N, CA, C and O atoms as CSV, one atom per row, in Angstrom:
chain,resi,resn,atom,element,x,y,z
A,1,UNK,N,N,-4.741,19.128,1.231
A,1,UNK,CA,C,-4.095,18.278,2.213
A,1,UNK,C,C,-4.376,16.814,1.881
A,1,UNK,O,O,-5.509,16.454,1.561
A,2,UNK,N,N,-3.365,15.988,1.957
A,2,UNK,CA,C,-3.513,14.561,1.699
A,2,UNK,C,C,-3.894,13.872,2.998
A,2,UNK,O,O,-3.244,14.061,4.026
A,3,UNK,N,N,-4.941,13.081,2.945
A,3,UNK,CA,C,-5.366,12.348,4.127
A,3,UNK,C,C,-4.708,10.976,4.148
A,3,UNK,O,O,-4.811,10.226,3.177
A,4,UNK,N,N,-4.031,10.639,5.248
A,4,UNK,CA,C,-3.395,9.312,5.307
A,4,UNK,C,C,-4.392,8.220,5.674
A,4,UNK,O,O,-5.263,8.418,6.521
A,5,UNK,N,N,-4.255,7.078,5.031
A,5,UNK,CA,C,-5.084,5.915,5.336
A,5,UNK,C,C,-4.174,4.744,5.686
A,5,UNK,O,O,-3.523,4.186,4.802
A,6,UNK,N,N,-4.117,4.362,6.961
A,6,UNK,CA,C,-3.362,3.150,7.298
A,6,UNK,C,C,-4.231,1.921,7.050
A,6,UNK,O,O,-5.374,1.873,7.504
A,7,UNK,N,N,-3.711,0.939,6.344
A,7,UNK,CA,C,-4.421,-0.305,6.111
A,7,UNK,C,C,-3.784,-1.387,6.981
A,7,UNK,O,O,-2.560,-1.493,7.053
A,8,UNK,N,N,-4.615,-2.182,7.635
A,8,UNK,CA,C,-4.157,-3.195,8.573
A,8,UNK,C,C,-4.567,-4.564,8.064
A,8,UNK,O,O,-5.680,-4.735,7.566
A,9,UNK,N,N,-3.677,-5.543,8.185
A,9,UNK,CA,C,-4.002,-6.890,7.740
A,9,UNK,C,C,-4.632,-7.689,8.878
A,9,UNK,O,O,-4.090,-7.773,9.980
A,10,UNK,N,N,-5.798,-8.276,8.579
A,10,UNK,CA,C,-6.469,-9.190,9.502
A,10,UNK,C,C,-7.018,-10.342,8.688
A,10,UNK,O,O,-7.611,-10.137,7.629
A,11,UNK,N,N,-6.824,-11.534,9.175
A,11,UNK,CA,C,-7.344,-12.727,8.498
A,11,UNK,C,C,-6.899,-12.808,7.044
A,11,UNK,O,O,-7.645,-13.292,6.193
A,12,UNK,N,N,-5.678,-12.332,6.751
A,12,UNK,CA,C,-5.142,-12.407,5.404
A,12,UNK,C,C,-5.718,-11.398,4.428
A,12,UNK,O,O,-5.466,-11.489,3.226
A,13,UNK,N,N,-6.496,-10.427,4.928
A,13,UNK,CA,C,-7.080,-9.393,4.060
A,13,UNK,C,C,-6.730,-8.022,4.636
A,13,UNK,O,O,-6.348,-7.912,5.801
A,14,UNK,N,N,-6.864,-6.974,3.813
A,14,UNK,CA,C,-6.506,-5.617,4.212
A,14,UNK,C,C,-7.753,-4.822,4.547
A,14,UNK,O,O,-8.752,-4.886,3.831
A,15,UNK,N,N,-7.690,-4.070,5.643
A,15,UNK,CA,C,-8.845,-3.338,6.175
A,15,UNK,C,C,-8.462,-1.904,6.521
A,15,UNK,O,O,-7.350,-1.632,6.974
A,16,UNK,N,N,-9.408,-0.994,6.298
A,16,UNK,CA,C,-9.270,0.351,6.844
A,16,UNK,C,C,-9.556,0.272,8.344
A,16,UNK,O,O,-10.266,-0.636,8.776
A,17,UNK,N,N,-9.030,1.188,9.143
A,17,UNK,CA,C,-9.215,1.109,10.593
A,17,UNK,C,C,-10.676,1.088,11.042
A,17,UNK,O,O,-10.989,0.540,12.099
A,18,UNK,N,N,-11.573,1.679,10.247
A,18,UNK,CA,C,-12.974,1.706,10.656
A,18,UNK,C,C,-13.767,0.508,10.150
A,18,UNK,O,O,-14.997,0.517,10.203
A,19,UNK,N,N,-13.079,-0.526,9.659
A,19,UNK,CA,C,-13.735,-1.792,9.399
A,19,UNK,C,C,-14.075,-2.140,7.970
A,19,UNK,O,O,-14.642,-3.208,7.740
A,20,UNK,N,N,-13.763,-1.303,6.992
A,20,UNK,CA,C,-14.064,-1.609,5.593
A,20,UNK,C,C,-12.912,-2.386,4.981
A,20,UNK,O,O,-11.768,-1.933,5.012
A,21,UNK,N,N,-13.209,-3.554,4.423
A,21,UNK,CA,C,-12.184,-4.323,3.723
A,21,UNK,C,C,-11.821,-3.609,2.428
A,21,UNK,O,O,-12.688,-3.054,1.753
A,22,UNK,N,N,-10.542,-3.625,2.087
A,22,UNK,CA,C,-10.061,-2.903,0.914
A,22,UNK,C,C,-9.585,-3.891,-0.147
A,22,UNK,O,O,-8.754,-4.758,0.122
A,23,UNK,N,N,-10.125,-3.746,-1.354
A,23,UNK,CA,C,-9.637,-4.520,-2.490
A,23,UNK,C,C,-8.936,-3.552,-3.443
A,23,UNK,O,O,-8.823,-2.361,-3.151
A,24,UNK,N,N,-8.470,-4.058,-4.571
A,24,UNK,CA,C,-7.698,-3.229,-5.507
A,24,UNK,C,C,-8.515,-2.045,-6.023
A,24,UNK,O,O,-7.976,-0.949,-6.181
A,25,UNK,N,N,-9.795,-2.249,-6.286
A,25,UNK,CA,C,-10.627,-1.163,-6.801
A,25,UNK,C,C,-10.773,-0.043,-5.779
A,25,UNK,O,O,-10.685,1.133,-6.130
A,26,UNK,N,N,-10.994,-0.400,-4.522
A,26,UNK,CA,C,-11.117,0.610,-3.470
A,26,UNK,C,C,-9.787,1.321,-3.239
A,26,UNK,O,O,-9.757,2.526,-2.991
A,27,UNK,N,N,-8.687,0.573,-3.321
A,27,UNK,CA,C,-7.377,1.176,-3.164
A,27,UNK,C,C,-7.127,2.198,-4.273
A,27,UNK,O,O,-6.617,3.287,-4.011
A,28,UNK,N,N,-7.478,1.858,-5.486
A,28,UNK,CA,C,-7.342,2.802,-6.601
A,28,UNK,C,C,-8.169,4.050,-6.341
A,28,UNK,O,O,-7.728,5.160,-6.639
A,29,UNK,N,N,-9.365,3.879,-5.789
A,29,UNK,CA,C,-10.221,5.022,-5.457
A,29,UNK,C,C,-9.590,5.927,-4.409
A,29,UNK,O,O,-9.694,7.150,-4.504
A,30,UNK,N,N,-8.937,5.341,-3.412
A,30,UNK,CA,C,-8.255,6.154,-2.396
A,30,UNK,C,C,-7.161,6.991,-3.034
A,30,UNK,O,O,-7.031,8.177,-2.731
A,31,UNK,N,N,-6.368,6.381,-3.922
A,31,UNK,CA,C,-5.298,7.125,-4.575
A,31,UNK,C,C,-5.838,8.226,-5.476
A,31,UNK,O,O,-5.257,9.309,-5.546
A,32,UNK,N,N,-6.941,7.962,-6.164
A,32,UNK,CA,C,-7.498,8.984,-7.054
A,32,UNK,C,C,-8.065,10.150,-6.250
A,32,UNK,O,O,-8.293,11.225,-6.804
A,33,UNK,N,N,-8.296,9.954,-4.958
A,33,UNK,CA,C,-8.759,11.025,-4.077
A,33,UNK,C,C,-7.582,11.725,-3.405
A,33,UNK,O,O,-7.770,12.426,-2.410
A,34,UNK,N,N,-6.387,11.549,-3.925
A,34,UNK,CA,C,-5.172,12.157,-3.369
A,34,UNK,C,C,-4.950,11.763,-1.921
A,34,UNK,O,O,-4.656,12.604,-1.072
A,35,UNK,N,N,-5.091,10.492,-1.654
A,35,UNK,CA,C,-4.844,9.975,-0.312
A,35,UNK,C,C,-3.471,9.314,-0.256
A,35,UNK,O,O,-2.935,8.874,-1.273
A,36,UNK,N,N,-2.929,9.256,0.917
A,36,UNK,CA,C,-1.656,8.592,1.165
A,36,UNK,C,C,-1.982,7.292,1.888
A,36,UNK,O,O,-2.628,7.320,2.936
A,37,UNK,N,N,-1.553,6.166,1.360
A,37,UNK,CA,C,-1.891,4.861,1.919
A,37,UNK,C,C,-0.632,4.194,2.453
A,37,UNK,O,O,0.377,4.109,1.753
A,38,UNK,N,N,-0.693,3.724,3.688
A,38,UNK,CA,C,0.405,2.990,4.307
A,38,UNK,C,C,-0.137,1.659,4.797
A,38,UNK,O,O,-1.123,1.618,5.533
A,39,UNK,N,N,0.499,0.577,4.393
A,39,UNK,CA,C,0.106,-0.753,4.840
A,39,UNK,C,C,0.892,-1.089,6.100
A,39,UNK,O,O,2.118,-0.982,6.115
A,40,UNK,N,N,0.195,-1.492,7.154
A,40,UNK,CA,C,0.829,-1.876,8.405
A,40,UNK,C,C,0.886,-3.388,8.461
A,40,UNK,O,O,-0.149,-4.052,8.408
A,41,UNK,N,N,2.081,-3.939,8.568
A,41,UNK,CA,C,2.284,-5.384,8.505
A,41,UNK,C,C,1.653,-6.137,9.653
A,41,UNK,O,O,1.460,-5.577,10.733
A,42,UNK,N,N,1.329,-7.400,9.436
A,42,UNK,CA,C,0.654,-8.206,10.457
A,42,UNK,C,C,1.519,-8.448,11.692
A,42,UNK,O,O,0.990,-8.709,12.772
A,43,UNK,N,N,2.829,-8.365,11.547
A,43,UNK,CA,C,3.723,-8.577,12.683
A,43,UNK,C,C,4.611,-7.365,12.900
A,43,UNK,O,O,5.743,-7.492,13.367
A,44,UNK,N,N,4.104,-6.205,12.565
A,44,UNK,CA,C,4.877,-4.974,12.672
A,44,UNK,C,C,5.458,-4.580,11.334
A,44,UNK,O,O,5.436,-5.358,10.380
A,45,UNK,N,N,5.966,-3.397,11.270
A,45,UNK,CA,C,6.531,-2.893,10.028
A,45,UNK,C,C,5.487,-2.214,9.169
A,45,UNK,O,O,4.288,-2.319,9.424
A,46,UNK,N,N,5.951,-1.523,8.157
A,46,UNK,CA,C,5.040,-0.807,7.267
A,46,UNK,C,C,5.557,-0.865,5.837
A,46,UNK,O,O,6.726,-1.165,5.594
A,47,UNK,N,N,4.664,-0.571,4.896
A,47,UNK,CA,C,4.973,-0.584,3.471
A,47,UNK,C,C,4.207,0.568,2.836
A,47,UNK,O,O,2.978,0.608,2.904
A,48,UNK,N,N,4.912,1.492,2.228
A,48,UNK,CA,C,4.274,2.591,1.499
A,48,UNK,C,C,4.799,2.572,0.070
A,48,UNK,O,O,5.914,2.117,-0.184
A,49,UNK,N,N,3.988,3.067,-0.862
A,49,UNK,CA,C,4.322,3.017,-2.292
A,49,UNK,C,C,4.062,4.381,-2.901
A,49,UNK,O,O,3.124,5.081,-2.520
A,50,UNK,N,N,4.909,4.748,-3.854
A,50,UNK,CA,C,4.680,5.975,-4.634
A,50,UNK,C,C,5.417,5.870,-5.954
A,50,UNK,O,O,6.271,5.004,-6.144
A,51,UNK,N,N,5.074,6.760,-6.851
A,51,UNK,CA,C,5.821,6.958,-8.088
A,51,UNK,C,C,6.427,8.345,-7.976
A,51,UNK,O,O,5.705,9.322,-7.775
A,52,UNK,N,N,7.760,8.445,-8.105
A,52,UNK,CA,C,8.419,9.738,-7.917
A,52,UNK,C,C,8.207,10.642,-9.126
A,52,UNK,O,O,7.564,10.257,-10.101
A,53,UNK,N,N,8.755,11.845,-9.045
A,53,UNK,CA,C,8.546,12.846,-10.101
A,53,UNK,C,C,9.145,12.434,-11.442
A,53,UNK,O,O,8.780,12.992,-12.476
A,54,UNK,N,N,10.068,11.457,-11.441
A,54,UNK,CA,C,10.643,10.950,-12.682
A,54,UNK,C,C,9.906,9.717,-13.209
A,54,UNK,O,O,10.290,9.149,-14.232
A,55,UNK,N,N,8.842,9.303,-12.503
A,55,UNK,CA,C,8.060,8.150,-12.932
A,55,UNK,C,C,8.573,6.816,-12.425
A,55,UNK,O,O,8.100,5.768,-12.864
A,56,UNK,N,N,9.534,6.835,-11.507
A,56,UNK,CA,C,10.095,5.588,-10.969
A,56,UNK,C,C,9.290,5.116,-9.751
A,56,UNK,O,O,8.932,5.912,-8.883
A,57,UNK,N,N,9.015,3.815,-9.704
A,57,UNK,CA,C,8.324,3.245,-8.557
A,57,UNK,C,C,9.262,3.216,-7.357
A,57,UNK,O,O,10.434,2.861,-7.483
A,58,UNK,N,N,8.739,3.590,-6.197
A,58,UNK,CA,C,9.518,3.574,-4.967
A,58,UNK,C,C,8.676,3.006,-3.840
A,58,UNK,O,O,7.448,3.090,-3.863
A,59,UNK,N,N,9.343,2.432,-2.861
A,59,UNK,CA,C,8.682,1.970,-1.647
A,59,UNK,C,C,9.430,2.526,-0.441
A,59,UNK,O,O,10.614,2.857,-0.503
A,60,UNK,N,N,8.694,2.611,0.648
A,60,UNK,CA,C,9.283,3.005,1.933
A,60,UNK,C,C,8.922,1.903,2.915
A,60,UNK,O,O,7.756,1.735,3.272
A,61,UNK,N,N,9.918,1.162,3.342
A,61,UNK,CA,C,9.699,0.044,4.249
A,61,UNK,C,C,9.993,0.483,5.676
A,61,UNK,O,O,11.015,1.112,5.950
A,62,UNK,N,N,9.083,0.143,6.574
A,62,UNK,CA,C,9.266,0.425,8.004
A,62,UNK,C,C,9.582,1.890,8.273
A,62,UNK,O,O,10.433,2.212,9.103
A,63,UNK,N,N,8.888,2.772,7.561
A,63,UNK,CA,C,9.028,4.224,7.716
A,63,UNK,C,C,10.453,4.706,7.461
A,63,UNK,O,O,10.871,5.739,7.983
A,64,UNK,N,N,11.198,3.944,6.649
A,64,UNK,CA,C,12.552,4.348,6.280
A,64,UNK,C,C,12.521,5.349,5.134
A,64,UNK,O,O,11.542,6.074,4.959
A,65,UNK,N,N,13.592,5.384,4.361
A,65,UNK,CA,C,13.698,6.304,3.230
A,65,UNK,C,C,13.034,5.681,1.994
A,65,UNK,O,O,12.921,4.461,1.881
A,66,UNK,N,N,12.600,6.543,1.079
A,66,UNK,CA,C,12.046,6.073,-0.190
A,66,UNK,C,C,13.179,5.507,-1.028
A,66,UNK,O,O,14.241,6.121,-1.138
A,67,UNK,N,N,12.956,4.328,-1.627
A,67,UNK,CA,C,13.971,3.716,-2.482
A,67,UNK,C,C,13.284,2.863,-3.538
A,67,UNK,O,O,12.089,2.582,-3.450
A,68,UNK,N,N,14.067,2.453,-4.545
A,68,UNK,CA,C,13.529,1.584,-5.603
A,68,UNK,C,C,12.988,0.304,-4.975
A,68,UNK,O,O,13.439,-0.114,-3.909
A,69,UNK,N,N,12.025,-0.308,-5.641
A,69,UNK,CA,C,11.428,-1.545,-5.138
A,69,UNK,C,C,12.516,-2.613,-5.070
A,69,UNK,O,O,13.128,-2.940,-6.087
A,70,UNK,N,N,12.761,-3.158,-3.876
A,70,UNK,CA,C,13.827,-4.158,-3.757
A,70,UNK,C,C,13.436,-5.482,-4.406
A,70,UNK,O,O,12.255,-5.771,-4.599
A,71,UNK,N,N,14.447,-6.278,-4.738
A,71,UNK,CA,C,14.208,-7.590,-5.338
A,71,UNK,C,C,13.591,-8.564,-4.341
A,71,UNK,O,O,12.840,-9.461,-4.724
A,72,UNK,N,N,13.911,-8.386,-3.066
A,72,UNK,CA,C,13.430,-9.310,-2.040
A,72,UNK,C,C,12.494,-8.571,-1.093
A,72,UNK,O,O,12.872,-7.578,-0.470
A,73,UNK,N,N,11.269,-9.072,-0.995
A,73,UNK,CA,C,10.272,-8.534,-0.074
A,73,UNK,C,C,9.737,-9.672,0.777
A,73,UNK,O,O,9.700,-10.820,0.334
A,74,UNK,N,N,9.322,-9.357,2.001
A,74,UNK,CA,C,8.668,-10.347,2.850
A,74,UNK,C,C,7.356,-10.778,2.180
A,74,UNK,O,O,6.845,-10.071,1.311
A,75,UNK,N,N,6.820,-11.914,2.574
A,75,UNK,CA,C,5.592,-12.428,1.959
A,75,UNK,C,C,4.460,-11.403,1.989
A,75,UNK,O,O,3.793,-11.187,0.977
A,76,UNK,N,N,4.241,-10.768,3.151
A,76,UNK,CA,C,3.139,-9.808,3.233
A,76,UNK,C,C,3.416,-8.591,2.363
A,76,UNK,O,O,2.481,-8.000,1.823
A,77,UNK,N,N,4.694,-8.198,2.212
A,77,UNK,CA,C,5.029,-7.071,1.355
A,77,UNK,C,C,4.821,-7.421,-0.118
A,77,UNK,O,O,4.401,-6.569,-0.900
A,78,UNK,N,N,5.110,-8.667,-0.503
A,78,UNK,CA,C,4.826,-9.114,-1.862
A,78,UNK,C,C,3.328,-9.070,-2.138
A,78,UNK,O,O,2.902,-8.676,-3.224
A,79,UNK,N,N,2.535,-9.473,-1.157
A,79,UNK,CA,C,1.075,-9.422,-1.300
A,79,UNK,C,C,0.607,-7.982,-1.488
A,79,UNK,O,O,-0.252,-7.709,-2.326
A,80,UNK,N,N,1.175,-7.057,-0.704
A,80,UNK,CA,C,0.838,-5.641,-0.837
A,80,UNK,C,C,1.207,-5.155,-2.231
A,80,UNK,O,O,0.414,-4.469,-2.878
A,81,UNK,N,N,2.400,-5.502,-2.699
A,81,UNK,CA,C,2.837,-5.026,-4.002
A,81,UNK,C,C,1.930,-5.541,-5.114
A,81,UNK,O,O,1.646,-4.809,-6.062
A,82,UNK,N,N,1.468,-6.793,-5.012
A,82,UNK,CA,C,0.513,-7.321,-6.002
A,82,UNK,C,C,-0.795,-6.527,-5.962
A,82,UNK,O,O,-1.360,-6.207,-7.008
A,83,UNK,N,N,-1.279,-6.206,-4.753
A,83,UNK,CA,C,-2.502,-5.416,-4.622
A,83,UNK,C,C,-2.308,-4.021,-5.205
A,83,UNK,O,O,-3.192,-3.500,-5.885
A,84,UNK,N,N,-1.156,-3.421,-4.941
A,84,UNK,CA,C,-0.839,-2.099,-5.486
A,84,UNK,C,C,-0.842,-2.141,-7.008
A,84,UNK,O,O,-1.447,-1.281,-7.648
A,85,UNK,N,N,-0.174,-3.130,-7.594
A,85,UNK,CA,C,-0.115,-3.225,-9.060
A,85,UNK,C,C,-1.509,-3.423,-9.648
A,85,UNK,O,O,-1.835,-2.835,-10.679
A,86,UNK,N,N,-2.326,-4.239,-9.008
A,86,UNK,CA,C,-3.692,-4.442,-9.477
A,86,UNK,C,C,-4.495,-3.148,-9.365
A,86,UNK,O,O,-5.281,-2.829,-10.256
A,87,UNK,N,N,-4.301,-2.397,-8.271
A,87,UNK,CA,C,-4.998,-1.128,-8.113
A,87,UNK,C,C,-4.593,-0.137,-9.207
A,87,UNK,O,O,-5.436,0.594,-9.728
A,88,UNK,N,N,-3.315,-0.113,-9.552
A,88,UNK,CA,C,-2.866,0.778,-10.615
A,88,UNK,C,C,-3.505,0.409,-11.954
A,88,UNK,O,O,-3.824,1.285,-12.758
A,89,UNK,N,N,-3.688,-0.887,-12.185
A,89,UNK,CA,C,-4.360,-1.323,-13.409
A,89,UNK,C,C,-5.820,-0.862,-13.436
A,89,UNK,O,O,-6.390,-0.691,-14.514
A,90,UNK,N,N,-6.434,-0.657,-12.257
A,90,UNK,CA,C,-7.832,-0.244,-12.165
A,90,UNK,C,C,-7.994,1.271,-12.302
A,90,UNK,O,O,-9.118,1.764,-12.396
A,91,UNK,N,N,-6.891,2.009,-12.313
A,91,UNK,CA,C,-6.994,3.469,-12.368
A,91,UNK,C,C,-7.204,3.961,-13.778
A,91,UNK,O,O,-7.312,5.167,-14.002
């Protein structure tokens, strides 16, 4: 079973609900433990990331459908995507 981890933004940084700040290395560790990570935006909304079975990067914005990474993302979503890419480099 995959355990979901919602990450919440406070003070411009990402935190697990129980108070641990998450950086790229910790995020990579969550993924290597077969966890599902969803970023909850500072003003609402959500951002989830995955690589599909064909190896294509996909995102799910605001609990919508999975789709290719769009060209235009909100500032906080761009920050999440940079953190995600850095975490993948740490894996």
